[in-house]
mmCIF file of C-alpha atoms in Angstrom:
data_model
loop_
_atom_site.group_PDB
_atom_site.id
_atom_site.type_symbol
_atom_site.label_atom_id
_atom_site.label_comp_id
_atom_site.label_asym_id
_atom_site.label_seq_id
_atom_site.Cartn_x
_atom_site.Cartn_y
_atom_site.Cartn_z
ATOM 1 C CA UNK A 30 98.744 110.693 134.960
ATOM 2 C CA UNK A 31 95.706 111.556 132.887
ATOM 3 C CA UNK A 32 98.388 113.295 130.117
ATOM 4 C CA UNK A 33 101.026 110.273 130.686
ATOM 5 C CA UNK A 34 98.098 107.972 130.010
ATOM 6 C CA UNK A 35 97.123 109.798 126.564
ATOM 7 C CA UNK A 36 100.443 109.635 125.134
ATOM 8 C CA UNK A 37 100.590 105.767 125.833
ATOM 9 C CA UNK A 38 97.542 105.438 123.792
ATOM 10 C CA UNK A 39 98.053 107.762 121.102
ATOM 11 C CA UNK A 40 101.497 106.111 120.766
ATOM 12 C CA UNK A 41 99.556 102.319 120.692
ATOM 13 C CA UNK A 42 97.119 103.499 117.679
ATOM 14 C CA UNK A 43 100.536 105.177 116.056
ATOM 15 C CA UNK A 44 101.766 101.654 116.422
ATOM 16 C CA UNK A 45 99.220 99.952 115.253
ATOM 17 C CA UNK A 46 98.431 102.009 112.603
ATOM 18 C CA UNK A 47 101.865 101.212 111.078
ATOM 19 C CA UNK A 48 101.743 98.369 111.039
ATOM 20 C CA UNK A 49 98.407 98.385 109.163
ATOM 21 C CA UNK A 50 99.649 100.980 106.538
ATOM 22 C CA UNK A 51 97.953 100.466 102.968
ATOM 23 C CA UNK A 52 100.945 100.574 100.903
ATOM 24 C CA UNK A 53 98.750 101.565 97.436
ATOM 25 C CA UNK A 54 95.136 103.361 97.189
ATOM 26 C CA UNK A 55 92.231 100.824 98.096
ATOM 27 C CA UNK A 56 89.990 101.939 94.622
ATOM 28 C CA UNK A 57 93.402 100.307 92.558
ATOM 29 C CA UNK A 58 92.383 97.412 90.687
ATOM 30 C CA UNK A 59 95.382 95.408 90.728
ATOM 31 C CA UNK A 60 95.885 92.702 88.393
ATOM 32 C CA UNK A 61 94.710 89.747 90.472
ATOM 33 C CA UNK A 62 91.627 91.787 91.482
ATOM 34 C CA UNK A 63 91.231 92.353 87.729
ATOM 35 C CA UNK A 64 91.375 88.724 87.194
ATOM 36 C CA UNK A 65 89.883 86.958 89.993
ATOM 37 C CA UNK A 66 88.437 83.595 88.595
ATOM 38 C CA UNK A 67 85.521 84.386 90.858
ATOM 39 C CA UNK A 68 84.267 87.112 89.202
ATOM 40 C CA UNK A 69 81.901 85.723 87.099
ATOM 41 C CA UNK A 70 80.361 88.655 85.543
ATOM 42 C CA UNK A 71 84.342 89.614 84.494
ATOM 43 C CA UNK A 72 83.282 92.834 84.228
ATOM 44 C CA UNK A 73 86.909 93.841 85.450
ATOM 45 C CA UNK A 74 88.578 91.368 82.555
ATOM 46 C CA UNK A 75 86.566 92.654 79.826
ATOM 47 C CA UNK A 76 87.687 96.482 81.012
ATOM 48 C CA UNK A 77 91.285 95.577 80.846
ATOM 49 C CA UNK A 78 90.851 93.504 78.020
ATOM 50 C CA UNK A 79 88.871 96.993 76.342
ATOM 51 C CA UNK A 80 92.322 99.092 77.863
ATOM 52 C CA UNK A 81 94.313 97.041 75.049
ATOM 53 C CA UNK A 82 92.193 98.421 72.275
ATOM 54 C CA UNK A 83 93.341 102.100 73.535
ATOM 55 C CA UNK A 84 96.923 101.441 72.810
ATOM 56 C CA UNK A 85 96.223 101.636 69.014
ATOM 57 C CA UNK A 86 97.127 104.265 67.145
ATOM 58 C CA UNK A 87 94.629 107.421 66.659
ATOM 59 C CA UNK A 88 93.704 108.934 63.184
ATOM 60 C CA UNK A 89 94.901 110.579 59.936
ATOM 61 C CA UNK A 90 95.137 113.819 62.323
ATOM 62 C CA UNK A 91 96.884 112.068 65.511
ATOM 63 C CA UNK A 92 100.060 114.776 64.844
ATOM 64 C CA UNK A 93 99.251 118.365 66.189
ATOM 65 C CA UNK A 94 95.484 117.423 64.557
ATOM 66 C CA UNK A 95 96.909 118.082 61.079
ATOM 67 C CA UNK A 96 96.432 115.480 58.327
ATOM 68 C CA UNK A 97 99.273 113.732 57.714
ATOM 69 C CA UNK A 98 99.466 114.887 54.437
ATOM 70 C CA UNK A 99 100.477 118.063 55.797
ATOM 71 C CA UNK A 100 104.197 116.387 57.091
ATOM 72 C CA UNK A 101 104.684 116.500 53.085
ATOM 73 C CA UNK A 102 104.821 118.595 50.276
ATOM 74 C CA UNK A 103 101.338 117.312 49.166
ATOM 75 C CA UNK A 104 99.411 119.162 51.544
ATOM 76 C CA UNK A 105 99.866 121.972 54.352
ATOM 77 C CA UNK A 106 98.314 122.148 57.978
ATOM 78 C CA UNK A 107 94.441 122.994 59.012
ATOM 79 C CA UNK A 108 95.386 124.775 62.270
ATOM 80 C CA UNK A 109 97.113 128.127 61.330
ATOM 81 C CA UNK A 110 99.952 127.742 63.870
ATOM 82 C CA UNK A 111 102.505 129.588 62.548
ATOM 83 C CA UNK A 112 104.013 126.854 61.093
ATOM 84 C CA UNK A 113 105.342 125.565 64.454
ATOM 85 C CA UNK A 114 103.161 122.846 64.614
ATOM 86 C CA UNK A 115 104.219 119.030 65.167
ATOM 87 C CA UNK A 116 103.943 117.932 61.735
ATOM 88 C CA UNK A 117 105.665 121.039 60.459
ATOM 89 C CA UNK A 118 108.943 119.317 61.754
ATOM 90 C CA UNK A 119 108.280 116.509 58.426
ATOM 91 C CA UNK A 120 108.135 119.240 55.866
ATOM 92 C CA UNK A 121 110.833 121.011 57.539
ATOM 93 C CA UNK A 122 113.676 118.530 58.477
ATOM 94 C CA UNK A 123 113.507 119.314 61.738
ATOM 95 C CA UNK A 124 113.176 115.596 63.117
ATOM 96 C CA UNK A 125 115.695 114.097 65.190
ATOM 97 C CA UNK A 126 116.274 111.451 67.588
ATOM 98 C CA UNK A 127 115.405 113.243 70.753
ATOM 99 C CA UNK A 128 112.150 114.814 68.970
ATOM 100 C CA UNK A 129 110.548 111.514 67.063
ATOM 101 C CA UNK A 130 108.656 110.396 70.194
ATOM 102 C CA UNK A 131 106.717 113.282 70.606
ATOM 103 C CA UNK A 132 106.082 113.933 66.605
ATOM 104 C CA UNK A 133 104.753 110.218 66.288
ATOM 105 C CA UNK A 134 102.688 109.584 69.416
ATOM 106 C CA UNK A 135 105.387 108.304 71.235
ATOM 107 C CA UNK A 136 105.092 105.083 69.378
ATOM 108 C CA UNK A 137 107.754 102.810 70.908
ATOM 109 C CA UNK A 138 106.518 103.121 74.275
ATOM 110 C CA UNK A 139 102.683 103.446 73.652
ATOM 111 C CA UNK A 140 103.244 99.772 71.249
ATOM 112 C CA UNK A 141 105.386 98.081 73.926
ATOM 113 C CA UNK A 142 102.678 99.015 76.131
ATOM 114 C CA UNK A 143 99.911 97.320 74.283
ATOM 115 C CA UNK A 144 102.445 94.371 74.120
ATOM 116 C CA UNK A 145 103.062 93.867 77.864
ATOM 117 C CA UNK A 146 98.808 94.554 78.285
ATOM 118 C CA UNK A 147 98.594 91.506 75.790
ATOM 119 C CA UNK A 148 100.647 89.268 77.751
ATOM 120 C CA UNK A 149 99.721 89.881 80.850
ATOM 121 C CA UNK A 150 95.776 89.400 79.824
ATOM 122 C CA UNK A 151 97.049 86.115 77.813
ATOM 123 C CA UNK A 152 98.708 84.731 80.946
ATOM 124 C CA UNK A 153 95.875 85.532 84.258
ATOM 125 C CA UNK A 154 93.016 84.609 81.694
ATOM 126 C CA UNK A 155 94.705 80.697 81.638
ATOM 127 C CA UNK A 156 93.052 80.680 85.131
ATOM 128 C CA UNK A 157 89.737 82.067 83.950
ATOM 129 C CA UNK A 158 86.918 79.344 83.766
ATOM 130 C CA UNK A 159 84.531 79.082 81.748
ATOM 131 C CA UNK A 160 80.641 80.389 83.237
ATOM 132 C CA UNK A 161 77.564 80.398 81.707
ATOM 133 C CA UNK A 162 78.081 83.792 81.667
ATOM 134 C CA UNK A 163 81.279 84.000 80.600
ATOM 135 C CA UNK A 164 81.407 81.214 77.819
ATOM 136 C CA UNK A 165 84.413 79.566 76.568
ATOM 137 C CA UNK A 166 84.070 80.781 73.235
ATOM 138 C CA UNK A 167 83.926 84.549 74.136
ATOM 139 C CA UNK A 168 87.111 83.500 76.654
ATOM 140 C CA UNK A 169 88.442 82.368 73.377
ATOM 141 C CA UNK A 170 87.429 85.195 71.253
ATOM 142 C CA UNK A 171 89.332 87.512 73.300
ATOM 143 C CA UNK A 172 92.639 85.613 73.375
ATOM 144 C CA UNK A 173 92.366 85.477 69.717
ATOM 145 C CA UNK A 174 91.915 89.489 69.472
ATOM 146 C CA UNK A 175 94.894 89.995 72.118
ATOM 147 C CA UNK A 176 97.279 88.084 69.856
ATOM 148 C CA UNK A 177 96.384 90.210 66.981
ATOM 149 C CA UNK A 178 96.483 93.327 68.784
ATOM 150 C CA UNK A 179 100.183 91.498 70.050
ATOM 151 C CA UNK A 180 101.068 91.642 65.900
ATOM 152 C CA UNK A 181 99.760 94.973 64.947
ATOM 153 C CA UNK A 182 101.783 96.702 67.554
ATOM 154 C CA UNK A 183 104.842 94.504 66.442
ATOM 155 C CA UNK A 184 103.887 95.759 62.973
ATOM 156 C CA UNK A 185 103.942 99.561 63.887
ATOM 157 C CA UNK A 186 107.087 99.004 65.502
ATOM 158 C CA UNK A 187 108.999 96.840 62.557
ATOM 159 C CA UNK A 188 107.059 99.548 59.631
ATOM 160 C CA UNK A 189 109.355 102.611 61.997
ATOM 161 C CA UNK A 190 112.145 100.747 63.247
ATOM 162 C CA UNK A 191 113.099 97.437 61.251
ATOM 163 C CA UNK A 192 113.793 94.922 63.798
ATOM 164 C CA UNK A 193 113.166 95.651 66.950
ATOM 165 C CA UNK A 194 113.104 93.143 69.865
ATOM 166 C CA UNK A 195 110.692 90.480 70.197
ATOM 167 C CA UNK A 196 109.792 89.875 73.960
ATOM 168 C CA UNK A 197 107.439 87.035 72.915
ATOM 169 C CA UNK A 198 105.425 85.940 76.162
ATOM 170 C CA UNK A 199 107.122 87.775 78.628
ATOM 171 C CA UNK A 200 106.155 90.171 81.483
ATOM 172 C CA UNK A 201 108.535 92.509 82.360
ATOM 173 C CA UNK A 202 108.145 94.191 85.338
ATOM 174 C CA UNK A 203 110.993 96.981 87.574
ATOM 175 C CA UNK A 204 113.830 94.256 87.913
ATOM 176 C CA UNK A 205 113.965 93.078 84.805
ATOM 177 C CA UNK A 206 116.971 93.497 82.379
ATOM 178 C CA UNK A 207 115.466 95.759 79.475
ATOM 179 C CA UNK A 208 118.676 95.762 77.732
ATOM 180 C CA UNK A 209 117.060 93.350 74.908
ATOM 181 C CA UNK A 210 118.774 92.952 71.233
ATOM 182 C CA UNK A 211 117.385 93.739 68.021
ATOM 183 C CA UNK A 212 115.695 90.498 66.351
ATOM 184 C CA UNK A 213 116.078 90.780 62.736
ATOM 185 C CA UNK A 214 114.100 91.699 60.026
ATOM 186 C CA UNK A 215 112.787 88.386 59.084
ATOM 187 C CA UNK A 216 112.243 87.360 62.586
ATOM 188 C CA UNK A 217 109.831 89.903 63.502
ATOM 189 C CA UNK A 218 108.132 89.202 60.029
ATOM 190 C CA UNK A 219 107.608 85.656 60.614
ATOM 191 C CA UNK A 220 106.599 86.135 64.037
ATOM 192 C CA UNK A 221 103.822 88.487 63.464
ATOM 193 C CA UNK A 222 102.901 86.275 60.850
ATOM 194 C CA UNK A 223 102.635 83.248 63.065
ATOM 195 C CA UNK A 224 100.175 85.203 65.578
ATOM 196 C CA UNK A 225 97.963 86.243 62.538
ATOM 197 C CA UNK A 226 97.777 82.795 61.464
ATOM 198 C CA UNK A 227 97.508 80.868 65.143
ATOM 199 C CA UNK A 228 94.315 83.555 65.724
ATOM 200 C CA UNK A 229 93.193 83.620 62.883
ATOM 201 C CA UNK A 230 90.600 80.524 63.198
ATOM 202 C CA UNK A 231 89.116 81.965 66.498
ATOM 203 C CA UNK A 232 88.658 85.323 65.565
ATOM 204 C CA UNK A 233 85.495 86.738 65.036
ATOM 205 C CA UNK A 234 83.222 86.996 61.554
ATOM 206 C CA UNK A 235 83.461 90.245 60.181
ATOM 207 C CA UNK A 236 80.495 92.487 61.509
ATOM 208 C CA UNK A 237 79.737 94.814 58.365
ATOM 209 C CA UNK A 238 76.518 96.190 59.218
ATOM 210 C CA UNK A 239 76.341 97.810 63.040
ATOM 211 C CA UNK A 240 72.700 97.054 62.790
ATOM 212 C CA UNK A 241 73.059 93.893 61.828
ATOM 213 C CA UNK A 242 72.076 92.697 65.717
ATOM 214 C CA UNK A 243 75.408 91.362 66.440
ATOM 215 C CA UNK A 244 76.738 94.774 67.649
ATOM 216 C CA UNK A 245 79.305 93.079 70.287
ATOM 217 C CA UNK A 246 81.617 92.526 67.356
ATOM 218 C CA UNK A 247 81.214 96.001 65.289
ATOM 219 C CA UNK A 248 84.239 97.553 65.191
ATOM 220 C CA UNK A 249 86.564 94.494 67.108
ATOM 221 C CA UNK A 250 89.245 92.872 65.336
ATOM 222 C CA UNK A 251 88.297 89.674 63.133
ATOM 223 C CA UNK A 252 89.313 87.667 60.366
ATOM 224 C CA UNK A 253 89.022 90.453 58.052
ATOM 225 C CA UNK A 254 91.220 92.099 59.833
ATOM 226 C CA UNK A 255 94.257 89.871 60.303
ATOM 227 C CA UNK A 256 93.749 89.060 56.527
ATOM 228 C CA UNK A 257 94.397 92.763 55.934
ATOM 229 C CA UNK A 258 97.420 93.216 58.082
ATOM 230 C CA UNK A 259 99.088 90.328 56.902
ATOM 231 C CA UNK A 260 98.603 91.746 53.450
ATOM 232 C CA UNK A 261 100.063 95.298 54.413
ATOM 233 C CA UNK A 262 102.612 93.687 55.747
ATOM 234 C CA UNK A 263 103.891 91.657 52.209
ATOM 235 C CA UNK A 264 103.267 95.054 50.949
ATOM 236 C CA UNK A 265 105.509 96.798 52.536
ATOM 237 C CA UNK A 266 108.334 94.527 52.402
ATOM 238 C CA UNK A 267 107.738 94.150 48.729
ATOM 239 C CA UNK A 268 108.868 97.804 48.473
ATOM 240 C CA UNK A 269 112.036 99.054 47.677
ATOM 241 C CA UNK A 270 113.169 100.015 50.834
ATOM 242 C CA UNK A 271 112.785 96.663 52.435
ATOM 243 C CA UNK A 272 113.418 94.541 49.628
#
């Protein structure tokens, strides 16, 4: 009896356990813990918000830590690798389809990343109210940097690819159709355009000096900024190649 007696109750807990399974890790913040409107310090928001920053391209040495003079015949690589480096591939036509990911930071994914971060930030933070310590003009602020984060990733994608897809708001998520057309050329260009413009007015001053005492801006995207991209961009399609 005593042994029939522990099976019944080691098959109860079993039970109940099942039933009670976590079905993810419980240190996950998930995107609605992330952005619960009762979070007032938002420390959560801002670390997300920080996340999209990351999806930016590195350096002049982001390729095998070579300059990227080196993929040329102006200059040759700083690591002595034998000349099987990354950016050795440039110099010697060795890039391909199946190898351009890897030799350029995986660009297409790492941009489309920062994309879907932007919209998903863009879309919880319309239920974020305003505190006093989390003012609407810092909410603001942040919505402004997102969209021009949204462009520059556009514009490393159109500057390697032409036209490429615009997915403009949306989330995509594992049951989503991915199989998304080009947009053309002048598409892209005048949607990027449109974000630098629509942020442009909420954006930040530019923070020249770090000691200045306004050190929350140094280094963040402001009106500088978008000014500059939207002038590399009519540069570039000035060029020969695009125009």
């Amino acid at each position: 009896y005593k042994l029939l007696a522990v099976i019944l109750i080691s098959s109860c807990v079993a039970f109940y356990s099942c039933n009670t399974f976590e079905d993810e890790p419980l240190d996950r913040i998930t995107d609605d813990l992330a952005f619960n409107p009762a979070d007032t310090i938002a420390a959560n928001i801002q670390n997300y918000f920080y996340g999209i920053y990351e999806q930016l391209p590195t350096l002049h040495n982001r390729i095998s830590n070579d300059y990227l003079d080196s993929g040329t015949d102006d200059g040759l690589p700083t690591i002595d690798d034998g000349g099987n480096g990354s950016i050795e591939n440039y110099r010697n036509g060795r890039v391909s389809p199946s190898t351009i990911g890897s030799l350029d930071g995986y660009a297409w994914g790492r941009n489309y990343a920062g994309i879907r971060k932007v919209n998903v930030f863009l879309e919880k933070m319309k239920k974020q109210p305003a505190t006093s310590r989390w003012p609407q003009k810092q909410i603001d602020e942040m919505k402004a940097e997102a969209r021009f984060l949204r462009a520059f990733f556009y514009f490393e994608l159109l500057k390697r690819w032409d036209g490429i897809p615009l997915v403009g708001d949306q989330i995509f998520d594992e049951n989503s159709d991915l199989n998304k057309p080009r947009s053309s050329r002048q598409a892209c260009v005048d949607y990027i355009i449109s974000e630098l413009d629509g942020c442009y007015s909420t954006l930040p001053e530019p923070v020249s000096n770090p000691n200045s005492g306004n050190t929350g801006y140094f280094g963040r995207m402001n009106k500088g900024t978008a000014l500059a991209l939207k002038s590399r961009l009519y540069l570039y399609l000035a060029s020969p190649l695009y125009n």
